[in-house]
Amino acid sequence: MATILMPLPRIDFDPSEASIPWKILTAKHRIVFATPDGQPAQHDVRMIEGQGLGIWKKLLVATPEVGVYLQQMQACAEYQKPLTYEQAQQSSFDALLLVGGHAPGMKEYLESTVLQRLVASHDAARKPWGAVCHGVVLAARAKNAEGRSVLYGKKTTALLKSQELAAYTLTRRTLGNYYRTYPTTVEDEVRAALAQPSDFLHGPLPLRRDTLQNQSAGFVVKDGHYVSARWPGDAHRFALAFQELLS
């Protein structure tokens, strides 16, 4: 059984990208959490309840199963008593899982120099790790001993520019920049960290979400001990690919 670290921000993490991997991986492994202050994190409520999403609610909110998984995850002892980022950096884990989210509260997580150093040291040890959606931004910002991103020389995916801008366009009248975490898109920032632009892989059009029974809609990129995915719609396939790294 592996012990997996899942760092989270204080607020606004994506519930699908956290709870689906948690549900799948904890069947065989243990997941521990870390937050900036050692207090339980709060998910992005809008992604469960759909406030302000208008006619696009059905398209953008999490599936009903996520609400169930989220409650189960948030009730577990590890979630209720997370480590601080500093404690996590000083500890040792078998694997590292970086989830995403796009709301403003994610910035504390994405900009944490403590987490960036943790990611770099974990990758240098060649331990299994994965990132999904905005979690790949945190990875892109983590620097190795040569001063380059840990993603330099790796193939990866992340939230696509087309996805980010489409969600923003559909909701900007009611939600403003809710879907634009930064002026630079996730794809553009991640691409800039890579050895060559072709190392960023788009995969098929993300038109629907995968399920545990049908993973064909999901897309992941595996490169050695690292695996990445684009959005909540890849979460089942991502979790299963992550699990393969642990075997």
PDB file of C-alpha atoms in Angstrom:
ATOM      1  CA  MET A   1       0.000   0.000   0.000  1.00  0.00           C
ATOM      2  CA  ALA A   2       1.382   3.375  -1.044  1.00  0.00           C
ATOM      3  CA  THR A   3       0.919   6.633   0.857  1.00  0.00           C
ATOM      4  CA  ILE A   4      -0.053   9.411  -1.549  1.00  0.00           C
ATOM      5  CA  LEU A   5       0.112  13.120  -0.751  1.00  0.00           C
ATOM      6  CA  MET A   6      -2.672  15.326  -2.137  1.00  0.00           C
ATOM      7  CA  PRO A   7      -2.005  19.015  -1.363  1.00  0.00           C
ATOM      8  CA  LEU A   8      -5.032  21.311  -1.528  1.00  0.00           C
ATOM      9  CA  PRO A   9      -5.634  25.073  -1.239  1.00  0.00           C
ATOM     10  CA  ARG A  10      -7.692  26.482   1.625  1.00  0.00           C
ATOM     11  CA  ILE A  11     -10.612  26.961  -0.780  1.00  0.00           C
ATOM     12  CA  ASP A  12     -11.709  26.404  -4.379  1.00  0.00           C
ATOM     13  CA  PHE A  13     -10.171  23.072  -5.395  1.00  0.00           C
ATOM     14  CA  ASP A  14     -12.099  21.199  -8.068  1.00  0.00           C
ATOM     15  CA  PRO A  15     -14.260  18.529  -6.385  1.00  0.00           C
ATOM     16  CA  SER A  16     -14.138  16.077  -9.299  1.00  0.00           C
ATOM     17  CA  GLU A  17     -10.371  16.173  -9.712  1.00  0.00           C
ATOM     18  CA  ALA A  18      -9.888  15.454  -6.008  1.00  0.00           C
ATOM     19  CA  SER A  19     -12.707  13.095  -5.070  1.00  0.00           C
ATOM     20  CA  ILE A  20     -12.709  10.762  -8.083  1.00  0.00           C
ATOM     21  CA  PRO A  21      -8.995   9.874  -7.714  1.00  0.00           C
ATOM     22  CA  TRP A  22      -9.501   9.656  -3.939  1.00  0.00           C
ATOM     23  CA  LYS A  23     -12.369   7.176  -4.372  1.00  0.00           C
ATOM     24  CA  ILE A  24     -10.471   4.991  -6.829  1.00  0.00           C
ATOM     25  CA  LEU A  25      -7.038   5.093  -5.227  1.00  0.00           C
ATOM     26  CA  THR A  26      -8.087   4.579  -1.617  1.00  0.00           C
ATOM     27  CA  ALA A  27      -9.406   1.136  -2.517  1.00  0.00           C
ATOM     28  CA  LYS A  28      -5.755   0.023  -2.368  1.00  0.00           C
ATOM     29  CA  HIS A  29      -3.752   2.972  -1.068  1.00  0.00           C
ATOM     30  CA  ARG A  30      -3.813   5.742   1.539  1.00  0.00           C
ATOM     31  CA  ILE A  31      -4.165   9.411   0.662  1.00  0.00           C
ATOM     32  CA  VAL A  32      -3.077  12.130   3.067  1.00  0.00           C
ATOM     33  CA  PHE A  33      -3.806  15.807   2.570  1.00  0.00           C
ATOM     34  CA  ALA A  34      -1.953  19.062   3.132  1.00  0.00           C
ATOM     35  CA  THR A  35      -3.274  22.623   3.270  1.00  0.00           C
ATOM     36  CA  PRO A  36      -1.564  25.957   3.937  1.00  0.00           C
ATOM     37  CA  ASP A  37      -2.700  26.136   7.574  1.00  0.00           C
ATOM     38  CA  GLY A  38      -3.383  22.504   8.457  1.00  0.00           C
ATOM     39  CA  GLN A  39      -7.157  23.040   8.425  1.00  0.00           C
ATOM     40  CA  PRO A  40      -9.591  21.073   6.215  1.00  0.00           C
ATOM     41  CA  ALA A  41      -9.892  22.520   2.725  1.00  0.00           C
ATOM     42  CA  GLN A  42     -13.110  23.798   1.150  1.00  0.00           C
ATOM     43  CA  HIS A  43     -13.987  22.760  -2.398  1.00  0.00           C
ATOM     44  CA  ASP A  44     -15.294  25.092  -5.100  1.00  0.00           C
ATOM     45  CA  VAL A  45     -18.973  24.998  -4.131  1.00  0.00           C
ATOM     46  CA  ARG A  46     -20.107  26.343  -7.495  1.00  0.00           C
ATOM     47  CA  MET A  47     -18.838  23.189  -9.186  1.00  0.00           C
ATOM     48  CA  ILE A  48     -21.304  21.175  -7.097  1.00  0.00           C
ATOM     49  CA  GLU A  49     -24.274  23.538  -6.821  1.00  0.00           C
ATOM     50  CA  GLY A  50     -23.944  25.486 -10.075  1.00  0.00           C
ATOM     51  CA  GLN A  51     -24.654  29.015  -8.823  1.00  0.00           C
ATOM     52  CA  GLY A  52     -24.373  31.560 -11.592  1.00  0.00           C
ATOM     53  CA  LEU A  53     -23.795  29.033 -14.371  1.00  0.00           C
ATOM     54  CA  GLY A  54     -27.241  29.636 -15.855  1.00  0.00           C
ATOM     55  CA  ILE A  55     -28.152  27.501 -18.855  1.00  0.00           C
ATOM     56  CA  TRP A  56     -24.622  26.036 -18.882  1.00  0.00           C
ATOM     57  CA  LYS A  57     -25.020  24.456 -15.444  1.00  0.00           C
ATOM     58  CA  LYS A  58     -25.581  20.910 -16.725  1.00  0.00           C
ATOM     59  CA  LEU A  59     -22.493  21.148 -18.926  1.00  0.00           C
ATOM     60  CA  LEU A  60     -20.119  22.621 -16.348  1.00  0.00           C
ATOM     61  CA  VAL A  61     -21.007  21.220 -12.916  1.00  0.00           C
ATOM     62  CA  ALA A  62     -19.736  17.967 -11.450  1.00  0.00           C
ATOM     63  CA  THR A  63     -21.673  14.751 -11.957  1.00  0.00           C
ATOM     64  CA  PRO A  64     -23.938  13.493  -9.129  1.00  0.00           C
ATOM     65  CA  GLU A  65     -21.474  10.770  -8.139  1.00  0.00           C
ATOM     66  CA  VAL A  66     -18.897  13.442  -7.332  1.00  0.00           C
ATOM     67  CA  GLY A  67     -21.136  14.878  -4.642  1.00  0.00           C
ATOM     68  CA  VAL A  68     -21.252  11.457  -2.985  1.00  0.00           C
ATOM     69  CA  TYR A  69     -17.504  10.881  -3.281  1.00  0.00           C
ATOM     70  CA  LEU A  70     -16.792  14.382  -1.996  1.00  0.00           C
ATOM     71  CA  GLN A  71     -18.828  13.833   1.165  1.00  0.00           C
ATOM     72  CA  GLN A  72     -17.049  10.542   1.784  1.00  0.00           C
ATOM     73  CA  MET A  73     -13.634  12.113   1.224  1.00  0.00           C
ATOM     74  CA  GLN A  74     -14.351  15.092   3.469  1.00  0.00           C
ATOM     75  CA  ALA A  75     -15.534  12.783   6.260  1.00  0.00           C
ATOM     76  CA  CYS A  76     -12.348  10.707   6.365  1.00  0.00           C
ATOM     77  CA  ALA A  77      -9.795  11.222   9.132  1.00  0.00           C
ATOM     78  CA  GLU A  78      -6.968  12.215   6.786  1.00  0.00           C
ATOM     79  CA  TYR A  79      -9.062  15.000   5.276  1.00  0.00           C
ATOM     80  CA  GLN A  80     -10.182  16.310   8.655  1.00  0.00           C
ATOM     81  CA  LYS A  81      -6.604  16.477   9.949  1.00  0.00           C
ATOM     82  CA  PRO A  82      -4.374  17.581   7.062  1.00  0.00           C
ATOM     83  CA  LEU A  83      -0.707  18.428   7.320  1.00  0.00           C
ATOM     84  CA  THR A  84       0.518  21.945   6.671  1.00  0.00           C
ATOM     85  CA  TYR A  85       2.479  22.504   3.468  1.00  0.00           C
ATOM     86  CA  GLU A  86       5.641  22.851   5.556  1.00  0.00           C
ATOM     87  CA  GLN A  87       4.990  19.561   7.368  1.00  0.00           C
ATOM     88  CA  ALA A  88       4.378  17.831   4.060  1.00  0.00           C
ATOM     89  CA  GLN A  89       7.662  19.167   2.678  1.00  0.00           C
ATOM     90  CA  GLN A  90       9.500  17.689   5.657  1.00  0.00           C
ATOM     91  CA  SER A  91       7.810  14.285   5.298  1.00  0.00           C
ATOM     92  CA  SER A  92       8.261  11.421   2.860  1.00  0.00           C
ATOM     93  CA  PHE A  93       5.537  10.015   0.631  1.00  0.00           C
ATOM     94  CA  ASP A  94       5.413   7.288  -1.993  1.00  0.00           C
ATOM     95  CA  ALA A  95       3.504   9.369  -4.532  1.00  0.00           C
ATOM     96  CA  LEU A  96       2.221  12.880  -5.160  1.00  0.00           C
ATOM     97  CA  LEU A  97      -1.075  13.927  -6.750  1.00  0.00           C
ATOM     98  CA  LEU A  98      -1.690  17.542  -7.844  1.00  0.00           C
ATOM     99  CA  VAL A  99      -5.324  18.412  -8.448  1.00  0.00           C
ATOM    100  CA  GLY A 100      -6.686  21.515 -10.109  1.00  0.00           C
ATOM    101  CA  GLY A 101      -9.394  24.133  -9.891  1.00  0.00           C
ATOM    102  CA  HIS A 102      -9.793  27.538 -11.505  1.00  0.00           C
ATOM    103  CA  ALA A 103     -11.484  29.822  -8.940  1.00  0.00           C
ATOM    104  CA  PRO A 104      -9.451  32.574  -7.176  1.00  0.00           C
ATOM    105  CA  GLY A 105      -8.674  30.535  -4.049  1.00  0.00           C
ATOM    106  CA  MET A 106      -6.449  28.269  -6.124  1.00  0.00           C
ATOM    107  CA  LYS A 107      -3.758  30.934  -6.416  1.00  0.00           C
ATOM    108  CA  GLU A 108      -2.393  30.306  -2.916  1.00  0.00           C
ATOM    109  CA  TYR A 109      -1.761  26.691  -3.901  1.00  0.00           C
ATOM    110  CA  LEU A 110      -0.441  27.385  -7.391  1.00  0.00           C
ATOM    111  CA  GLU A 111       1.933  30.100  -6.159  1.00  0.00           C
ATOM    112  CA  SER A 112       3.220  28.265  -3.074  1.00  0.00           C
ATOM    113  CA  THR A 113       7.026  28.115  -3.172  1.00  0.00           C
ATOM    114  CA  VAL A 114       6.860  25.399  -0.500  1.00  0.00           C
ATOM    115  CA  LEU A 115       4.780  23.175  -2.768  1.00  0.00           C
ATOM    116  CA  GLN A 116       6.951  24.002  -5.758  1.00  0.00           C
ATOM    117  CA  ARG A 117      10.027  22.786  -3.855  1.00  0.00           C
ATOM    118  CA  LEU A 118       8.137  19.696  -2.724  1.00  0.00           C
ATOM    119  CA  VAL A 119       7.191  18.857  -6.321  1.00  0.00           C
ATOM    120  CA  ALA A 120      10.774  19.357  -7.480  1.00  0.00           C
ATOM    121  CA  SER A 121      12.248  17.117  -4.778  1.00  0.00           C
ATOM    122  CA  HIS A 122       9.635  14.439  -5.386  1.00  0.00           C
ATOM    123  CA  ASP A 123      10.327  14.426  -9.122  1.00  0.00           C
ATOM    124  CA  ALA A 124      14.096  14.354  -8.517  1.00  0.00           C
ATOM    125  CA  ALA A 125      13.590  11.212  -6.422  1.00  0.00           C
ATOM    126  CA  ARG A 126      11.781   9.692  -9.413  1.00  0.00           C
ATOM    127  CA  LYS A 127       8.769   8.788  -7.330  1.00  0.00           C
ATOM    128  CA  PRO A 128       5.356   8.450  -9.045  1.00  0.00           C
ATOM    129  CA  TRP A 129       3.407  11.655  -9.402  1.00  0.00           C
ATOM    130  CA  GLY A 130       0.594  13.130 -11.420  1.00  0.00           C
ATOM    131  CA  ALA A 131      -1.143  16.414 -12.153  1.00  0.00           C
ATOM    132  CA  VAL A 132      -4.485  17.341 -13.656  1.00  0.00           C
ATOM    133  CA  CYS A 133      -5.815  20.616 -15.063  1.00  0.00           C
ATOM    134  CA  HIS A 134      -4.377  23.602 -13.107  1.00  0.00           C
ATOM    135  CA  GLY A 135      -2.279  21.169 -11.070  1.00  0.00           C
ATOM    136  CA  VAL A 136       0.023  21.083 -14.094  1.00  0.00           C
ATOM    137  CA  VAL A 137       0.617  24.831 -13.612  1.00  0.00           C
ATOM    138  CA  LEU A 138       2.021  24.109 -10.150  1.00  0.00           C
ATOM    139  CA  ALA A 139       4.266  21.491 -11.745  1.00  0.00           C
ATOM    140  CA  ALA A 140       5.374  23.898 -14.458  1.00  0.00           C
ATOM    141  CA  ARG A 141       6.447  26.405 -11.796  1.00  0.00           C
ATOM    142  CA  ALA A 142       8.519  23.850  -9.849  1.00  0.00           C
ATOM    143  CA  LYS A 143      12.205  24.167 -10.729  1.00  0.00           C
ATOM    144  CA  ASN A 144      14.803  21.386 -10.790  1.00  0.00           C
ATOM    145  CA  ALA A 145      18.477  21.659  -9.807  1.00  0.00           C
ATOM    146  CA  GLU A 146      19.279  23.167 -13.221  1.00  0.00           C
ATOM    147  CA  GLY A 147      16.740  25.944 -12.715  1.00  0.00           C
ATOM    148  CA  ARG A 148      14.348  24.556 -15.314  1.00  0.00           C
ATOM    149  CA  SER A 149      10.779  23.434 -14.811  1.00  0.00           C
ATOM    150  CA  VAL A 150      10.426  19.808 -13.747  1.00  0.00           C
ATOM    151  CA  LEU A 151       8.301  19.453 -16.893  1.00  0.00           C
ATOM    152  CA  TYR A 152      11.211  20.390 -19.145  1.00  0.00           C
ATOM    153  CA  GLY A 153      11.948  17.334 -21.273  1.00  0.00           C
ATOM    154  CA  LYS A 154       8.653  15.661 -20.368  1.00  0.00           C
ATOM    155  CA  LYS A 155       5.506  15.203 -22.414  1.00  0.00           C
ATOM    156  CA  THR A 156       2.370  16.468 -20.726  1.00  0.00           C
ATOM    157  CA  THR A 157      -1.137  17.708 -21.128  1.00  0.00           C
ATOM    158  CA  ALA A 158      -3.175  20.172 -19.050  1.00  0.00           C
ATOM    159  CA  LEU A 159      -6.355  22.217 -19.351  1.00  0.00           C
ATOM    160  CA  LEU A 160      -6.586  23.161 -23.007  1.00  0.00           C
ATOM    161  CA  LYS A 161      -6.639  26.792 -24.067  1.00  0.00           C
ATOM    162  CA  SER A 162      -9.804  26.111 -26.050  1.00  0.00           C
ATOM    163  CA  GLN A 163     -11.523  24.674 -22.962  1.00  0.00           C
ATOM    164  CA  GLU A 164     -10.512  27.539 -20.703  1.00  0.00           C
ATOM    165  CA  LEU A 165     -11.571  30.256 -23.126  1.00  0.00           C
ATOM    166  CA  ALA A 166     -14.852  28.516 -23.987  1.00  0.00           C
ATOM    167  CA  ALA A 167     -15.870  28.250 -20.308  1.00  0.00           C
ATOM    168  CA  TYR A 168     -14.888  31.893 -19.779  1.00  0.00           C
ATOM    169  CA  THR A 169     -16.863  33.066 -22.816  1.00  0.00           C
ATOM    170  CA  LEU A 170     -19.978  31.162 -21.753  1.00  0.00           C
ATOM    171  CA  THR A 171     -19.998  32.597 -18.224  1.00  0.00           C
ATOM    172  CA  ARG A 172     -18.256  35.975 -18.273  1.00  0.00           C
ATOM    173  CA  ARG A 173     -21.501  38.014 -18.223  1.00  0.00           C
ATOM    174  CA  THR A 174     -22.540  36.498 -14.907  1.00  0.00           C
ATOM    175  CA  LEU A 175     -19.238  35.349 -13.386  1.00  0.00           C
ATOM    176  CA  GLY A 176     -16.624  37.689 -14.826  1.00  0.00           C
ATOM    177  CA  ASN A 177     -13.139  36.154 -14.715  1.00  0.00           C
ATOM    178  CA  TYR A 178     -14.180  33.125 -12.659  1.00  0.00           C
ATOM    179  CA  TYR A 179     -12.817  30.764 -15.338  1.00  0.00           C
ATOM    180  CA  ARG A 180      -9.674  32.838 -15.965  1.00  0.00           C
ATOM    181  CA  THR A 181      -7.360  32.172 -13.024  1.00  0.00           C
ATOM    182  CA  TYR A 182      -4.576  34.187 -14.686  1.00  0.00           C
ATOM    183  CA  PRO A 183      -4.390  36.392 -17.806  1.00  0.00           C
ATOM    184  CA  THR A 184      -2.155  33.702 -19.347  1.00  0.00           C
ATOM    185  CA  THR A 185      -4.002  30.478 -20.091  1.00  0.00           C
ATOM    186  CA  VAL A 186      -2.954  27.214 -18.485  1.00  0.00           C
ATOM    187  CA  GLU A 187      -1.874  25.765 -21.817  1.00  0.00           C
ATOM    188  CA  ASP A 188       0.282  28.784 -22.698  1.00  0.00           C
ATOM    189  CA  GLU A 189       2.061  28.783 -19.322  1.00  0.00           C
ATOM    190  CA  VAL A 190       2.696  25.050 -19.401  1.00  0.00           C
ATOM    191  CA  ARG A 191       3.936  25.127 -23.001  1.00  0.00           C
ATOM    192  CA  ALA A 192       6.433  27.842 -22.084  1.00  0.00           C
ATOM    193  CA  ALA A 193       7.988  25.497 -19.496  1.00  0.00           C
ATOM    194  CA  LEU A 194       8.531  22.605 -21.917  1.00  0.00           C
ATOM    195  CA  ALA A 195      11.588  21.725 -23.961  1.00  0.00           C
ATOM    196  CA  GLN A 196       9.564  22.038 -27.149  1.00  0.00           C
ATOM    197  CA  PRO A 197       5.943  22.989 -27.954  1.00  0.00           C
ATOM    198  CA  SER A 198       5.215  19.532 -29.379  1.00  0.00           C
ATOM    199  CA  ASP A 199       5.685  18.065 -25.895  1.00  0.00           C
ATOM    200  CA  PHE A 200       2.225  19.415 -25.043  1.00  0.00           C
ATOM    201  CA  LEU A 201      -0.425  16.931 -26.189  1.00  0.00           C
ATOM    202  CA  HIS A 202      -4.049  17.942 -26.741  1.00  0.00           C
ATOM    203  CA  GLY A 203      -5.725  14.569 -27.121  1.00  0.00           C
ATOM    204  CA  PRO A 204      -9.193  14.151 -28.692  1.00  0.00           C
ATOM    205  CA  LEU A 205     -11.858  16.834 -28.390  1.00  0.00           C
ATOM    206  CA  PRO A 206     -13.066  16.888 -24.763  1.00  0.00           C
ATOM    207  CA  LEU A 207     -16.772  16.741 -25.521  1.00  0.00           C
ATOM    208  CA  ARG A 208     -17.917  14.498 -22.657  1.00  0.00           C
ATOM    209  CA  ARG A 209     -16.721  13.157 -19.312  1.00  0.00           C
ATOM    210  CA  ASP A 210     -15.349   9.694 -18.772  1.00  0.00           C
ATOM    211  CA  THR A 211     -16.778   7.208 -16.269  1.00  0.00           C
ATOM    212  CA  LEU A 212     -15.345   4.235 -14.442  1.00  0.00           C
ATOM    213  CA  GLN A 213     -17.271   1.955 -16.775  1.00  0.00           C
ATOM    214  CA  ASN A 214     -16.348   3.882 -19.931  1.00  0.00           C
ATOM    215  CA  GLN A 215     -12.987   5.628 -19.904  1.00  0.00           C
ATOM    216  CA  SER A 216     -12.858   6.214 -23.673  1.00  0.00           C
ATOM    217  CA  ALA A 217     -13.742   9.897 -23.285  1.00  0.00           C
ATOM    218  CA  GLY A 218     -10.788  10.466 -20.955  1.00  0.00           C
ATOM    219  CA  PHE A 219      -7.249  11.336 -22.001  1.00  0.00           C
ATOM    220  CA  VAL A 220      -3.968  11.100 -20.115  1.00  0.00           C
ATOM    221  CA  VAL A 221      -0.290  11.448 -20.975  1.00  0.00           C
ATOM    222  CA  LYS A 222       2.202   9.144 -19.255  1.00  0.00           C
ATOM    223  CA  ASP A 223       5.904   9.956 -19.301  1.00  0.00           C
ATOM    224  CA  GLY A 224       8.015   7.758 -17.050  1.00  0.00           C
ATOM    225  CA  HIS A 225       6.952   8.262 -13.435  1.00  0.00           C
ATOM    226  CA  TYR A 226       4.668  11.204 -14.333  1.00  0.00           C
ATOM    227  CA  VAL A 227       1.074  11.219 -15.607  1.00  0.00           C
ATOM    228  CA  SER A 228      -1.115  14.208 -16.521  1.00  0.00           C
ATOM    229  CA  ALA A 229      -4.694  14.937 -17.562  1.00  0.00           C
ATOM    230  CA  ARG A 230      -6.696  17.916 -18.795  1.00  0.00           C
ATOM    231  CA  TRP A 231      -9.949  18.417 -16.873  1.00  0.00           C
ATOM    232  CA  PRO A 232     -12.543  16.727 -14.641  1.00  0.00           C
ATOM    233  CA  GLY A 233     -13.742  14.743 -17.641  1.00  0.00           C
ATOM    234  CA  ASP A 234     -10.459  12.795 -17.608  1.00  0.00           C
ATOM    235  CA  ALA A 235     -10.535  12.063 -13.872  1.00  0.00           C
ATOM    236  CA  HIS A 236     -11.383   8.347 -13.940  1.00  0.00           C
ATOM    237  CA  ARG A 237      -8.801   7.511 -16.562  1.00  0.00           C
ATOM    238  CA  PHE A 238      -6.283   9.725 -14.780  1.00  0.00           C
ATOM    239  CA  ALA A 239      -6.813   7.941 -11.468  1.00  0.00           C
ATOM    240  CA  LEU A 240      -6.432   4.512 -13.047  1.00  0.00           C
ATOM    241  CA  ALA A 241      -3.274   5.580 -14.916  1.00  0.00           C
ATOM    242  CA  PHE A 242      -1.913   6.983 -11.657  1.00  0.00           C
ATOM    243  CA  GLN A 243      -2.683   3.679  -9.979  1.00  0.00           C
ATOM    244  CA  GLU A 244      -0.649   1.860 -12.620  1.00  0.00           C
ATOM    245  CA  LEU A 245       2.394   3.942 -11.636  1.00  0.00           C
ATOM    246  CA  LEU A 246       2.096   2.537  -8.135  1.00  0.00           C
ATOM    247  CA  SER A 247       2.087  -1.106  -9.145  1.00  0.00           C
TER     248      SER A 247
END
